[in-house]
Each structure stands twice: as structure tokens, then as C-alpha cells.
Coordinates of C-alpha atoms and ligand atoms in Angstrom, one line a residue:
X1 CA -8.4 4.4 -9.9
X2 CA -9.1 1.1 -8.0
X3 CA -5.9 -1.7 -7.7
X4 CA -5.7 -5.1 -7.5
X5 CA -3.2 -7.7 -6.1
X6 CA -0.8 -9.2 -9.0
X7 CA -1.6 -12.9 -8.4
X8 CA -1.0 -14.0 -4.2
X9 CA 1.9 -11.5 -3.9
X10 CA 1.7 -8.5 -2.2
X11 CA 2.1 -5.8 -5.5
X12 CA -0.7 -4.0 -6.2
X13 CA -1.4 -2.8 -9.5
X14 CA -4.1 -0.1 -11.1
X15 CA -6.7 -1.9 -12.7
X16 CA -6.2 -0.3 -15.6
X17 CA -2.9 -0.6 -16.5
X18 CA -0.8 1.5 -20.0
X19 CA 0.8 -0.1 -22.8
X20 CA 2.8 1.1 -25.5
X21 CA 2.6 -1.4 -28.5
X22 CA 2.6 0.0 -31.6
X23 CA 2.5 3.5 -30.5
X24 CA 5.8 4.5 -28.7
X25 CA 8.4 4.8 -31.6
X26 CA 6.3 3.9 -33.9
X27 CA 2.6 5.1 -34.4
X28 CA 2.8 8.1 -32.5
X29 CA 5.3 11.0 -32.3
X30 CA 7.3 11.3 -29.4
X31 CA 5.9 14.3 -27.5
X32 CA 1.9 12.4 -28.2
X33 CA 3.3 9.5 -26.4
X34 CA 4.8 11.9 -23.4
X35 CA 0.8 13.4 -23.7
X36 CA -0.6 10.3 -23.3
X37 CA 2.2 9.0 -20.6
X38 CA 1.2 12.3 -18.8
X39 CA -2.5 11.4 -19.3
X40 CA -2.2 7.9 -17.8
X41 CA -0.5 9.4 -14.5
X42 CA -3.3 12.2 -14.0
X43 CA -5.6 9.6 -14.2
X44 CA -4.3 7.6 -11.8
X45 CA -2.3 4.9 -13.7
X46 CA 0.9 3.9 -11.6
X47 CA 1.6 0.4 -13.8
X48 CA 3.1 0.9 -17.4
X49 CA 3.8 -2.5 -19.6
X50 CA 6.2 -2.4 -22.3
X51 CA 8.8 -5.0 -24.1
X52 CA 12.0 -4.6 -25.6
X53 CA 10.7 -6.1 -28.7
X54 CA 8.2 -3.3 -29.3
X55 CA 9.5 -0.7 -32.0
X56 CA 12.3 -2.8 -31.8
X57 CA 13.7 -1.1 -28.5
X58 CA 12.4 2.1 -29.4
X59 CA 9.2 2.1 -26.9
X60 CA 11.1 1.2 -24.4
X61 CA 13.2 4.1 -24.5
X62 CA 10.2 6.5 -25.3
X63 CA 8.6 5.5 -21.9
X64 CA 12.1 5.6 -20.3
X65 CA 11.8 9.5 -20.7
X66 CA 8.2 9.5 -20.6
X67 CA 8.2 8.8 -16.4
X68 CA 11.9 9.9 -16.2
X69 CA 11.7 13.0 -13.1
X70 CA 8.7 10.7 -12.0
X71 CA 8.6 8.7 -8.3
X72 CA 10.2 5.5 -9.2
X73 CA 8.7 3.9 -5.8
X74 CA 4.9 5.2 -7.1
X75 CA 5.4 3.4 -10.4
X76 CA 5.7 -0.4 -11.3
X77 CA 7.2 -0.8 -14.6
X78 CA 6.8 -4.3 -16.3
X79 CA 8.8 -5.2 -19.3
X80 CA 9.3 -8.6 -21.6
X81 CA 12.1 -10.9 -23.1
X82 CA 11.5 -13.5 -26.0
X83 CA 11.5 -11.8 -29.1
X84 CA 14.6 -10.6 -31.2
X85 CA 15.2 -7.0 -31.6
X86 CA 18.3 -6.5 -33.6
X87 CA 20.6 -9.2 -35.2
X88 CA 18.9 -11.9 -35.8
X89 CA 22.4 -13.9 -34.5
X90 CA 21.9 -17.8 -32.8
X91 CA 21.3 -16.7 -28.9
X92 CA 19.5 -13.1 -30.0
X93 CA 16.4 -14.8 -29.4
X94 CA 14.1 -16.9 -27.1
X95 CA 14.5 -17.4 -22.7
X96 CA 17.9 -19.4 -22.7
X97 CA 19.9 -17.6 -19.7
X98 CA 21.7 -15.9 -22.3
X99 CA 19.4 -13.9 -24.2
X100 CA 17.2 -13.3 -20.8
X101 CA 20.6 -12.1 -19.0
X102 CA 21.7 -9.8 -21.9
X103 CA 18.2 -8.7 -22.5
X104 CA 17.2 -7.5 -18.9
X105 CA 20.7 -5.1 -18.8
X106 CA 19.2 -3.5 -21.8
X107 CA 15.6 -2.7 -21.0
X108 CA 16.8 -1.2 -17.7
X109 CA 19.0 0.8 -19.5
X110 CA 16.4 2.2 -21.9
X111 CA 13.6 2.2 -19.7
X112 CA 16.5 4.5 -17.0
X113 CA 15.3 2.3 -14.0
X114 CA 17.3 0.0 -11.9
X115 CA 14.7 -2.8 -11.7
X116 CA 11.3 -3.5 -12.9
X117 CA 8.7 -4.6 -11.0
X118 CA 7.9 -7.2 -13.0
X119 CA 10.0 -9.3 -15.7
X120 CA 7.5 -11.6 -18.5
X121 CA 8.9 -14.3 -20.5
X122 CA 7.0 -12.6 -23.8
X123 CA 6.2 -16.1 -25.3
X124 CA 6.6 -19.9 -24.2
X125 CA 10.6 -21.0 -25.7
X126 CA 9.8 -25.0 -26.8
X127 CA 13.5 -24.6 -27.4
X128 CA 15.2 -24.1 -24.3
X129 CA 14.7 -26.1 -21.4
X130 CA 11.9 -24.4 -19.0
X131 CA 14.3 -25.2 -16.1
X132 CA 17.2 -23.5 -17.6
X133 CA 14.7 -20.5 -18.5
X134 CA 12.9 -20.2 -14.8
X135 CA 16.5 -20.5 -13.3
X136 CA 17.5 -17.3 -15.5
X137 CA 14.2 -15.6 -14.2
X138 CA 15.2 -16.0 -11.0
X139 CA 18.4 -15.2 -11.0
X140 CA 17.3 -12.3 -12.2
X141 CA 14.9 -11.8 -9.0
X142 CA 17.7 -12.4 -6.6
X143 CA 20.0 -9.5 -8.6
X144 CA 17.7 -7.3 -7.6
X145 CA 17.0 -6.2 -11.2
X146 CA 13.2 -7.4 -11.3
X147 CA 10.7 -7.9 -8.7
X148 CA 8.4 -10.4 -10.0
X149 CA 7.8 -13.0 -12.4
X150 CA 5.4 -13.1 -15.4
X151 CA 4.7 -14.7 -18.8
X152 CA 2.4 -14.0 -21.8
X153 CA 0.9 -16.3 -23.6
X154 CA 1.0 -19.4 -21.7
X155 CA -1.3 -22.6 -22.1
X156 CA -2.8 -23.6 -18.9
X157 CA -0.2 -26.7 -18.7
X158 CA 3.1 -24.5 -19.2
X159 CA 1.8 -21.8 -16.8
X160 CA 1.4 -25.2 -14.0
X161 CA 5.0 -26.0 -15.1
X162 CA 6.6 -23.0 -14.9
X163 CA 5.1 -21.9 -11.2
X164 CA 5.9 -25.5 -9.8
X165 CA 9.6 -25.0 -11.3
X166 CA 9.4 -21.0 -9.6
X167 CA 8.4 -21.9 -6.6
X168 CA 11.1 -25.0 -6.1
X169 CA 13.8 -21.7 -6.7
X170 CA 11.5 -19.3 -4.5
X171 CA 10.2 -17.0 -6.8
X172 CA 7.1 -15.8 -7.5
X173 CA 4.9 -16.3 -11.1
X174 CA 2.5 -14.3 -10.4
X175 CA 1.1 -12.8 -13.9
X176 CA 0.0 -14.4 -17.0
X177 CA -0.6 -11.9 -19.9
X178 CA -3.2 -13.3 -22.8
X179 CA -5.0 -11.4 -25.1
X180 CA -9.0 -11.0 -23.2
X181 CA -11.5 -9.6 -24.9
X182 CA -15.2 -9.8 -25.7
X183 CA -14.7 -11.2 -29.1
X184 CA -11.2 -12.7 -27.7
X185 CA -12.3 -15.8 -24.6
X186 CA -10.5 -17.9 -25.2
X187 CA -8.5 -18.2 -21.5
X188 CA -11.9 -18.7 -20.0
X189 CA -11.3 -22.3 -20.9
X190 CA -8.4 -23.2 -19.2
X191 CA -5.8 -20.7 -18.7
X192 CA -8.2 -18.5 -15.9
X193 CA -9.2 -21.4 -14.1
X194 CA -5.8 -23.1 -13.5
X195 CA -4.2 -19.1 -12.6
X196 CA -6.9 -18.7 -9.9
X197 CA -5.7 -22.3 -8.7
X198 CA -2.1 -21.3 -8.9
X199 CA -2.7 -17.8 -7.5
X200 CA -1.5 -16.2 -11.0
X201 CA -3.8 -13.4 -12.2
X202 CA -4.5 -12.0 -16.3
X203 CA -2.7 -8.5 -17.2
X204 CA -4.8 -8.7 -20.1
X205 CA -3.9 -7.4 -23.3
X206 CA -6.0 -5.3 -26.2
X207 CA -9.3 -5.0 -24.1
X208 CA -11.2 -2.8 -26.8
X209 CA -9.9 -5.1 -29.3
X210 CA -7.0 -2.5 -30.8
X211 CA -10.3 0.0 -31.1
X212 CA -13.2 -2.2 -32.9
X213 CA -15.4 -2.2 -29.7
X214 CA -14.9 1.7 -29.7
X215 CA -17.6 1.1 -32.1
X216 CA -15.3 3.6 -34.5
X217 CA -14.8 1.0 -37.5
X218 CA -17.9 0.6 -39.2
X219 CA -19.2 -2.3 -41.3
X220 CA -18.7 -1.9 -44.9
X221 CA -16.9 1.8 -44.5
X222 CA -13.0 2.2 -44.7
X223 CA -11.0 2.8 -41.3
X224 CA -11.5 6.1 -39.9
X225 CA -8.2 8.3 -40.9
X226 CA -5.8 8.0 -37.8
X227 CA -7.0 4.8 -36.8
X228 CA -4.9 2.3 -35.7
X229 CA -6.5 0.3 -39.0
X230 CA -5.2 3.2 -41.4
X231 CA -1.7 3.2 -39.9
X232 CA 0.7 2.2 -42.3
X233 CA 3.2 1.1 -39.9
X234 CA 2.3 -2.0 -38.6
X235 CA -1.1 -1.8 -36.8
X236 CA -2.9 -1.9 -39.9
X237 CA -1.7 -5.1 -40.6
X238 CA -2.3 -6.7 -36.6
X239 CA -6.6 -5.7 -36.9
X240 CA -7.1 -6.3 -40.1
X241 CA -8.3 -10.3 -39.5
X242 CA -10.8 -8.4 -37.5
X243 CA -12.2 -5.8 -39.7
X244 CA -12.6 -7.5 -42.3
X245 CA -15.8 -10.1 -40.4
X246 CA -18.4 -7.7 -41.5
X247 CA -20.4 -9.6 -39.3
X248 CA -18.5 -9.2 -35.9
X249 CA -18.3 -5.5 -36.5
X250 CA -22.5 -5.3 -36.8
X251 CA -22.8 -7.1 -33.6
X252 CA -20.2 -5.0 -32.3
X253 CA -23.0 -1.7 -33.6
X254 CA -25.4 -3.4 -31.2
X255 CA -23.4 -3.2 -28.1
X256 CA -24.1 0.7 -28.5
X257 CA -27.4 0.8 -26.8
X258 CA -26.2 -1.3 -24.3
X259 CA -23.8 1.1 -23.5
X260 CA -25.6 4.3 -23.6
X261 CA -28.3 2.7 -21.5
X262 CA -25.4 3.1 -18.8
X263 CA -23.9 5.7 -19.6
X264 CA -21.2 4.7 -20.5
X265 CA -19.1 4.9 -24.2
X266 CA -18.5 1.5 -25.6
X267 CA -14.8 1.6 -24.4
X268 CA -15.6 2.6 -21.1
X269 CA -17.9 -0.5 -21.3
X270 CA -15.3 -3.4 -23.2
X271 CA -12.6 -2.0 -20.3
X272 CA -15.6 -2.8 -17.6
X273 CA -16.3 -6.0 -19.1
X274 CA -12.8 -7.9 -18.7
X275 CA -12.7 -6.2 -14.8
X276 CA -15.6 -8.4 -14.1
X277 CA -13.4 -10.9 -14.1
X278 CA -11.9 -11.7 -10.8
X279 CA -8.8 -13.2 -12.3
X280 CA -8.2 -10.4 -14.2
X281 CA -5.6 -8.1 -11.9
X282 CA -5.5 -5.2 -15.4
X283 CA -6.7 -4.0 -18.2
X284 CA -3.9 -3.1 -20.2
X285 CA -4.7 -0.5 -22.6
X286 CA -3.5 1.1 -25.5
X287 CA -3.9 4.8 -26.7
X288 CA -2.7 6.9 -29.5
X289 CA -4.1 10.1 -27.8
X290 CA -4.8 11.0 -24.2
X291 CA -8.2 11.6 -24.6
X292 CA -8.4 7.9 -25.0
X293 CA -6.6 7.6 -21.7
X294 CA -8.8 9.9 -19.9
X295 CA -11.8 8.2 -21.5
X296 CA -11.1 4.4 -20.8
X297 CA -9.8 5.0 -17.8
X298 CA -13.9 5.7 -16.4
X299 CA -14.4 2.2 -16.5
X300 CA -12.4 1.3 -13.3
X301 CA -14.5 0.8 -10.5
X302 CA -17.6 0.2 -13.1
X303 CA -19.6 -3.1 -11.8
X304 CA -21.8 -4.6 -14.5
X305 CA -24.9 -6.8 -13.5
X306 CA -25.4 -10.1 -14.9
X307 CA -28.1 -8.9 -16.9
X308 CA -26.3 -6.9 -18.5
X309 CA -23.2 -9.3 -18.9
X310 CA -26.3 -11.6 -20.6
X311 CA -27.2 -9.0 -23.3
X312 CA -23.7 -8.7 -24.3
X313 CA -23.3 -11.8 -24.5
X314 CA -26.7 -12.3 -26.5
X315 CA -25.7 -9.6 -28.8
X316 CA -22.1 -10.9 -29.9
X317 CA -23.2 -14.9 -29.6
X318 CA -19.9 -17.0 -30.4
X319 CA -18.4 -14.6 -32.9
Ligands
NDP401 P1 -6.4 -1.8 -26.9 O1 -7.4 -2.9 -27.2 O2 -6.7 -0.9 -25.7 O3 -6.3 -0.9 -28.2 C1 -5.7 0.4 -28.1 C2 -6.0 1.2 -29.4 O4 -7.4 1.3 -29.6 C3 -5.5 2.6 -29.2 O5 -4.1 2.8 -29.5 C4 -6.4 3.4 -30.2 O6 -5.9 3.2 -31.5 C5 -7.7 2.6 -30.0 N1 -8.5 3.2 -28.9 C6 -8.4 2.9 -27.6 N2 -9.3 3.6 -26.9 C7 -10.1 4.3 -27.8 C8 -11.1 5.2 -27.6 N3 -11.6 5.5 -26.4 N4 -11.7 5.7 -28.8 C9 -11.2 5.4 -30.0 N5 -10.1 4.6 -30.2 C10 -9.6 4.0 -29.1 O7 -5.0 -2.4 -26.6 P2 -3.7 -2.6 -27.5 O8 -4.0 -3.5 -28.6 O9 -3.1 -1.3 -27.8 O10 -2.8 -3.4 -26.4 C11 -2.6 -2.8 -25.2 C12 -1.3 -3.2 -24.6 O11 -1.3 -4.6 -24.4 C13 0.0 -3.0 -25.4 O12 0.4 -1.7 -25.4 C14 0.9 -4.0 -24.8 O13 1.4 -3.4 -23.6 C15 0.0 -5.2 -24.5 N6 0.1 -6.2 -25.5 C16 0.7 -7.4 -25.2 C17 0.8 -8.4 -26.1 C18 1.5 -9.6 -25.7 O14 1.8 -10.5 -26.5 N7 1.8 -9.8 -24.4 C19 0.3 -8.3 -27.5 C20 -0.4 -7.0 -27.7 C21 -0.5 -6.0 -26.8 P3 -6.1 4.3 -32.7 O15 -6.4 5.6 -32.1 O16 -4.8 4.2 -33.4 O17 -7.2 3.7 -33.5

């Protein structure tokens, strides 16, 4: 496992990073989720993402006694705030100082931990005033109970706003989390070239694109049974924009030569594609077994030359 600096602090982090959405508490039974915890550590995986809001508290918990017993100084655990996850009462929602205060207490409690290495607003709050909201944040640094900043889902213009208003309180924003991709680009744009000027790297989020550049869903065929696509509880519904561009998943057919040619499985080579990336600090990955684990995680360290980078892109065009 290779690691990279979060941002211009000094954390590092393994490239290829675990995440539980839609899998802890929900997808997958409890002692799959240990498996694939377990999987994740053997390979090397010290940095675990998570959010409150995922299985509505539940994954939290499930990866609370997944690395219970384990090192808590060879782990960093990142967690996020923004979404509700029970009443749906006035202040259960959003980054007022509220919510973030009341919200931190719980995900330590679930994920048994006395801080987390990092803290991420889970979505930008147009409602609350961003300096109220950073002032929480660090408030929340200087309690000891997280380490580190972070946000997902930033524009390029709030992620500028909400470092200048960190730094005036001396904290650190040091990770953006966006969805990354090769059907997803869209922070090439904007978001990747402002974070490399701001010293803020991607954690970024559903690098095999929830399993269609596995190459597993086929055009015209139904999901695979077990598939994230065939789950009826939730998942089906997040991909299913996706599978249903016949198109994008015939492109996504072509990549397999591509792959082979390196020896690689198409996985191994969408989690190598979004490392090329020097902005990008992780790939954050998702898995429902730990074979997946033990199969993604071959792709750190994996260097692919630009002409390879220029068949890919050939193959997929702007789809
Ligand atoms: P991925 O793109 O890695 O998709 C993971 C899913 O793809 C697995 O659960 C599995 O689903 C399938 N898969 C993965 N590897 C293989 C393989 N080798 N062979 C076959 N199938 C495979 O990422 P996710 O969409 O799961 O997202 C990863 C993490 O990103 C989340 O856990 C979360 O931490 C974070 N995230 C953050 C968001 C944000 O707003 N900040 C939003 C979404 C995610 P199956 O076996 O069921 O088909």
C-alpha cells in the first residue's frame, strides 16, 4: 500500500482508502462487513470513511466494532455531518453549530473512538452562515474530538471560502470529497485546480462507478444477482441513471482489452486511473465482499502511461 499527504498537512493516508456506503447496516450482513473491514486491514488499508448519515447511523456503528481491539494510532477514521438521520426536527439538519456539535458526540460514540482524524461537512449548508459553520468546525478541532477539516461536495468557490475563513481560525481544510470517476470529471474543471492552489487534495468517492467499470453489468442484460444494481435496498436505485445508457456501458466493454493488455482487471485499472491524478490523496472504495477489497486494492502503486490514459480516454469519448 502506498500513502499520500491529505492536502499540505502532515496526515498521511493509504491511497486506497474503505468506505462503507450502502453496505454497513444495510447491503451487507454484519459479519461480511467485519470480512471485508478485516480484508481492508490485511491489505494494507489504515484510512476508513464513513458518515453518520449512512444506514442512518447504522454504518457507523458496524465499523465502530469492525476496528474495535484494533490500534487506534494506526488507523485514521474520517466521518461526516450534514445530513439528518433521525427526527426530521428544525436544527436535526445542515452545519449550524448546533447540529455539527450534537452530531460529532454521536459518531464518536458509535464509531467507540475519541476523535477522528478527519471531520467533513457532508454537503455545502446555503442556510447557515459559512462563518458560523467553519467556527463550529473548529471548535471542534480545538476539543480535541477531530483532527482535520474536510468537505464533500464543494464548488471550487465555496471550497476558496471556506479555507480562507479556516485558516483566519487556524485550522486546517485539507480534503475535498467529490465523486471522480472515468465517466464522472467533472472536478477536473474547477474544483482540482483551485484544491492544488489551496493545498486541499480529492478523497474521491465511487471510483469503479458503484461496479459498472468492473465491467460486470452488461449492456442489454439484467444486473448480475447480488449486485449492488439488484439490491433492493437502496443501491439499486443510486446506479440505475447509469445502467440504463446502453451506450456508456458498451464503451465501458471496450476498456477490457485495455486492461488485460496490463494485466490488470478492469477495477484494478478504474482505481489506477483516478491515482494518476496528483490531486487525488484516495481512492475511496466500496465493497460488498472482501475479495473486492483484496482485488482493488492491486491498483495502488500502478502507474499508467499516457498512452494508455489516451486509449481510455478514446474509448469512453465524452460519455
Ligand atoms: P465504488 O465505486 O468503489 O463501488 C463499490 C461497489 O462496486 C461495491 O460495493 C461492489 O458492489 C462493486 N465492486 C467494487 N469492486 C468490485 C469488483 N472488484 N468486482 C465486482 N464488483 C465490485 O464506490 P462506492 O460507490 O461504494 O463509494 C465508496 C465510498 O465513497 C463510500 O463507501 C463512501 O465512503 C464514499 N461516498 C461518499 C459520498 C459523498 O457524498 N461524500 C457519496 C458516495 C460514496 P456490489 O458487489 O454490490 O455490486
Amino acid at each position: 500500500m502506498h500513502f499520500r499527504y491529505l492536502g499540505n498537512s502532515g496526515l498521511k493516508i493509504s491511497e486506497i482508502t474503505y468506505g462503507n456506503w450502502l453496505t454497513h447496516g444495510s447491503q451487507v450482513e454484519n459479519d461480511a462487513a467485519t470480512a471485508c473491514v478485516n480484508a481492508a486491514l490485511d491489505a494494507g488499508i489504515t484510512t476508513f470513511d464513513t458518515a453518520d448519515t449512512y444506514a442512518n447511523l447504522k454504518a457507523e456503528e458496524v465499523l465502530g466494532d469492525a476496528l474495535a481491539g484494533q490500534r487506534r494510532e494506526s488507523l485514521e477514521i474520517f466521518t461526516k455531518v450534514y445530513f439528518p438521520t433521525g427526527p426530521k426536527g428544525p436544527n436535526d439538519t445542515g452545519l449550524s453549530r448546533k447540529h455539527i456539535m450534537e452530531s460529532i458526540n454521536g459518531s464518536l460514540r458509535r464509531l467507540r473512538t475519541d476523535y477522528v482524524d478527519l471531520y467533513q461537512a457532508h454537503r455545502y449548508d446555503y442556510e447557515t452562515p459559512l462563518e458560523e459553520t467553519m467556527q463550529a468546525f473548529a471548535d471542534v478541532v480545538r476539543s480535541g474530538k477531530a483532527l482535520y477539516i474536510g468537505v464533500s461536495e464543494w464548488t471550487a468557490e465555496q471550497l476558496r471560502a471556506g479555507h480562507a475563513l479556516a485558516k483566519d481560525l487556524g485550522v486546517q481544510l485539507i480534503s475535498s470529497q467529490p465523486q471522480y470517476s472515468m465517466v464522472w470529471r467533472v472536478i477536473e474543471e474547477k474544483v482540482v485546480p483551485t484544491s492544488a492552489e489551496l493545498g486541499i487534495s480529492q478523497i474521491v468517492w465511487s471510483p469503479v462507478a458503484q461496479g459498472i467499470l468492473t465491467g460486470k453489468y452488461l449492456p442489454g442484460s439484467p444486473a448480475p444477482e447480488g449486485s449492488r444494481a439488484a439490491d433492493d435496498k437502496g443501491g439499486a436505485q443510486m446506479i440505475s441513471g447509469m445502467l440504463g445508457r446502453e451506450e456508456l456501458l458498451r464503451r465501458v466493454q471496450d476498456l477490457r482489452p485495455i486492461a488485460e493488455g496490463l494485466n490488470l482487471t478492469m477495477a484494478q485499472l478504474a482505481v489506477a486511473w483516478v491515482l494518476q491524478n496528483d490531486n487525488v490523496a484516495a481512492a475511496l472504495i466500496g465493497a460488498s465482499r472482501p475479495e473486492q477489497v483484496a482485488e482493488n486494492v492491486a491498483a495502488s502503486g500502478v502507474t499508467l502511461d499516457q498512452d494508455v490514459l489516451t486509449r481510455i480516454d478514446d474509448v469512453l469519448g465524452d460519455t
